[in-house]
mmCIF file of C-alpha atoms in Angstrom:
data_model
loop_
_atom_site.group_PDB
_atom_site.id
_atom_site.type_symbol
_atom_site.label_atom_id
_atom_site.label_comp_id
_atom_site.label_asym_id
_atom_site.label_seq_id
_atom_site.Cartn_x
_atom_site.Cartn_y
_atom_site.Cartn_z
ATOM 1 C CA UNK U 1151 0.000 0.000 0.000
ATOM 2 C CA UNK U 1152 1.341 3.418 -0.955
ATOM 3 C CA UNK U 1153 1.977 5.712 1.961
ATOM 4 C CA UNK U 1154 1.363 8.848 -0.112
ATOM 5 C CA UNK U 1155 -1.121 9.657 -2.835
ATOM 6 C CA UNK U 1156 0.258 10.226 -6.361
ATOM 7 C CA UNK U 1157 1.580 13.779 -6.662
ATOM 8 C CA UNK U 1158 1.888 14.183 -2.896
ATOM 9 C CA UNK U 1159 5.332 14.940 -1.521
ATOM 10 C CA UNK U 1160 7.047 12.534 0.843
ATOM 11 C CA UNK U 1161 8.075 15.585 2.836
ATOM 12 C CA UNK U 1162 5.202 18.091 2.664
ATOM 13 C CA UNK U 1163 6.902 20.518 5.060
ATOM 14 C CA UNK U 1164 10.002 20.585 2.851
ATOM 15 C CA UNK U 1165 13.541 21.365 3.896
ATOM 16 C CA UNK U 1166 14.018 24.010 6.575
ATOM 17 C CA UNK U 1167 15.104 27.433 5.310
ATOM 18 C CA UNK U 1168 18.874 27.779 5.516
ATOM 19 C CA UNK U 1169 19.565 24.030 5.573
ATOM 20 C CA UNK U 1170 22.849 23.330 3.803
ATOM 21 C CA UNK U 1171 23.424 20.399 1.487
ATOM 22 C CA UNK U 1172 26.185 17.885 2.312
ATOM 23 C CA UNK U 1173 28.652 19.392 -0.150
ATOM 24 C CA UNK U 1174 28.316 22.857 1.417
ATOM 25 C CA UNK U 1175 28.605 21.407 4.928
ATOM 26 C CA UNK U 1176 31.840 19.600 4.018
ATOM 27 C CA UNK U 1177 33.235 22.681 2.293
ATOM 28 C CA UNK U 1178 32.631 24.723 5.460
ATOM 29 C CA UNK U 1179 34.464 22.096 7.523
ATOM 30 C CA UNK U 1180 37.465 22.144 5.184
ATOM 31 C CA UNK U 1181 37.547 25.908 4.631
ATOM 32 C CA UNK U 1182 39.780 26.804 7.616
ATOM 33 C CA UNK U 1183 42.310 24.178 6.470
ATOM 34 C CA UNK U 1184 42.144 24.889 2.726
ATOM 35 C CA UNK U 1185 45.587 26.474 2.379
ATOM 36 C CA UNK U 1186 47.309 23.702 4.352
ATOM 37 C CA UNK U 1187 45.505 21.011 2.334
ATOM 38 C CA UNK U 1188 46.499 22.646 -0.947
ATOM 39 C CA UNK U 1189 50.119 23.008 0.160
ATOM 40 C CA UNK U 1190 50.254 19.357 1.242
ATOM 41 C CA UNK U 1191 48.705 18.194 -2.033
ATOM 42 C CA UNK U 1192 51.285 20.156 -4.036
ATOM 43 C CA UNK U 1193 54.069 18.826 -1.810
ATOM 44 C CA UNK U 1194 52.928 15.235 -2.380
ATOM 45 C CA UNK U 1195 52.591 15.824 -6.124
ATOM 46 C CA UNK U 1196 56.118 17.220 -6.328
ATOM 47 C CA UNK U 1197 57.371 14.208 -4.341
ATOM 48 C CA UNK U 1198 55.912 11.905 -6.992
ATOM 49 C CA UNK U 1199 52.524 10.918 -5.570
ATOM 50 C CA UNK U 1200 50.594 10.075 -8.732
ATOM 51 C CA UNK U 1201 47.155 10.682 -7.219
ATOM 52 C CA UNK U 1202 48.149 14.092 -5.863
ATOM 53 C CA UNK U 1203 49.752 14.936 -9.206
ATOM 54 C CA UNK U 1204 46.590 13.931 -11.082
ATOM 55 C CA UNK U 1205 44.486 16.034 -8.713
ATOM 56 C CA UNK U 1206 46.699 19.086 -9.280
ATOM 57 C CA UNK U 1207 46.699 18.669 -13.062
ATOM 58 C CA UNK U 1208 42.924 18.174 -13.165
ATOM 59 C CA UNK U 1209 42.493 21.460 -11.301
ATOM 60 C CA UNK U 1210 45.114 23.430 -13.235
ATOM 61 C CA UNK U 1211 44.232 22.359 -16.768
ATOM 62 C CA UNK U 1212 40.532 22.741 -17.543
ATOM 63 C CA UNK U 1213 38.863 20.026 -19.591
ATOM 64 C CA UNK U 1214 38.494 20.841 -23.244
ATOM 65 C CA UNK U 1215 35.122 22.290 -24.122
ATOM 66 C CA UNK U 1216 33.378 21.709 -27.379
ATOM 67 C CA UNK U 1217 33.744 24.443 -29.945
ATOM 68 C CA UNK U 1218 30.499 25.589 -31.407
ATOM 69 C CA UNK U 1219 29.664 25.872 -35.045
ATOM 70 C CA UNK U 1220 26.730 27.829 -36.360
ATOM 71 C CA UNK U 1221 24.783 26.537 -39.306
ATOM 72 C CA UNK U 1222 21.745 27.982 -40.980
ATOM 73 C CA UNK U 1223 19.016 25.436 -41.442
ATOM 74 C CA UNK U 1224 17.539 25.879 -44.923
ATOM 75 C CA UNK U 1225 13.839 26.590 -45.345
ATOM 76 C CA UNK U 1226 12.436 23.121 -44.903
ATOM 77 C CA UNK U 1227 9.299 23.425 -46.993
ATOM 78 C CA UNK U 1228 10.862 23.129 -50.454
ATOM 79 C CA UNK U 1229 13.851 20.885 -49.748
ATOM 80 C CA UNK U 1230 14.348 17.130 -49.339
ATOM 81 C CA UNK U 1231 16.172 15.602 -46.395
ATOM 82 C CA UNK U 1232 19.145 14.722 -48.585
ATOM 83 C CA UNK U 1233 19.359 18.291 -49.908
ATOM 84 C CA UNK U 1234 19.119 19.657 -46.378
ATOM 85 C CA UNK U 1235 21.937 17.421 -45.119
ATOM 86 C CA UNK U 1236 24.075 18.354 -48.127
ATOM 87 C CA UNK U 1237 23.465 22.086 -47.500
ATOM 88 C CA UNK U 1238 24.269 21.825 -43.801
ATOM 89 C CA UNK U 1239 27.455 19.826 -44.467
ATOM 90 C CA UNK U 1240 28.570 22.429 -47.025
ATOM 91 C CA UNK U 1241 28.272 25.075 -44.323
ATOM 92 C CA UNK U 1242 30.465 22.947 -42.056
ATOM 93 C CA UNK U 1243 33.104 22.191 -44.702
ATOM 94 C CA UNK U 1244 36.643 22.975 -43.679
ATOM 95 C CA UNK U 1245 35.917 22.334 -40.000
ATOM 96 C CA UNK U 1246 37.080 19.325 -38.039
ATOM 97 C CA UNK U 1247 34.044 17.415 -36.848
ATOM 98 C CA UNK U 1248 33.729 14.317 -34.728
ATOM 99 C CA UNK U 1249 31.326 11.543 -35.640
ATOM 100 C CA UNK U 1250 29.080 12.504 -32.709
ATOM 101 C CA UNK U 1251 28.820 16.047 -34.085
ATOM 102 C CA UNK U 1252 27.872 14.798 -37.537
ATOM 103 C CA UNK U 1253 25.238 12.576 -35.953
ATOM 104 C CA UNK U 1254 23.742 15.652 -34.283
ATOM 105 C CA UNK U 1255 23.559 17.458 -37.617
ATOM 106 C CA UNK U 1256 21.789 14.499 -39.232
ATOM 107 C CA UNK U 1257 19.458 14.164 -36.213
ATOM 108 C CA UNK U 1258 18.142 17.669 -36.935
ATOM 109 C CA UNK U 1259 16.938 16.400 -40.293
ATOM 110 C CA UNK U 1260 15.597 13.193 -38.772
ATOM 111 C CA UNK U 1261 13.654 15.136 -36.121
ATOM 112 C CA UNK U 1262 12.280 17.383 -38.853
ATOM 113 C CA UNK U 1263 10.782 14.367 -40.622
ATOM 114 C CA UNK U 1264 9.635 12.657 -37.426
ATOM 115 C CA UNK U 1265 7.730 15.685 -36.183
ATOM 116 C CA UNK U 1266 6.230 16.503 -39.571
ATOM 117 C CA UNK U 1267 8.168 19.739 -40.095
ATOM 118 C CA UNK U 1268 8.663 18.889 -43.750
#
């Protein structure tokens, strides 16, 4: 038997105002020791600790973000899917694209057909 009716919250009163999530609570606990922890991590990394080194590198070198490319989607009323894909790929010519990016371009055309936007 369900304890609550569908659409009814398991905690109707909700969280108390000002309640911190676990991440914020832990950050507050570590805050007074942050400089010492950072110094120790760097010290271990320089001494050859692989995990400390990886942690430092992960924080110093940001992960690569995807570059964006802008394409103009042709007016879809008087164009076939093949023509649309060809037009969009022409706009992207000369750019390095990964397979996943090409799949996204083709999915635009697929969605167009699936939702009747032809």
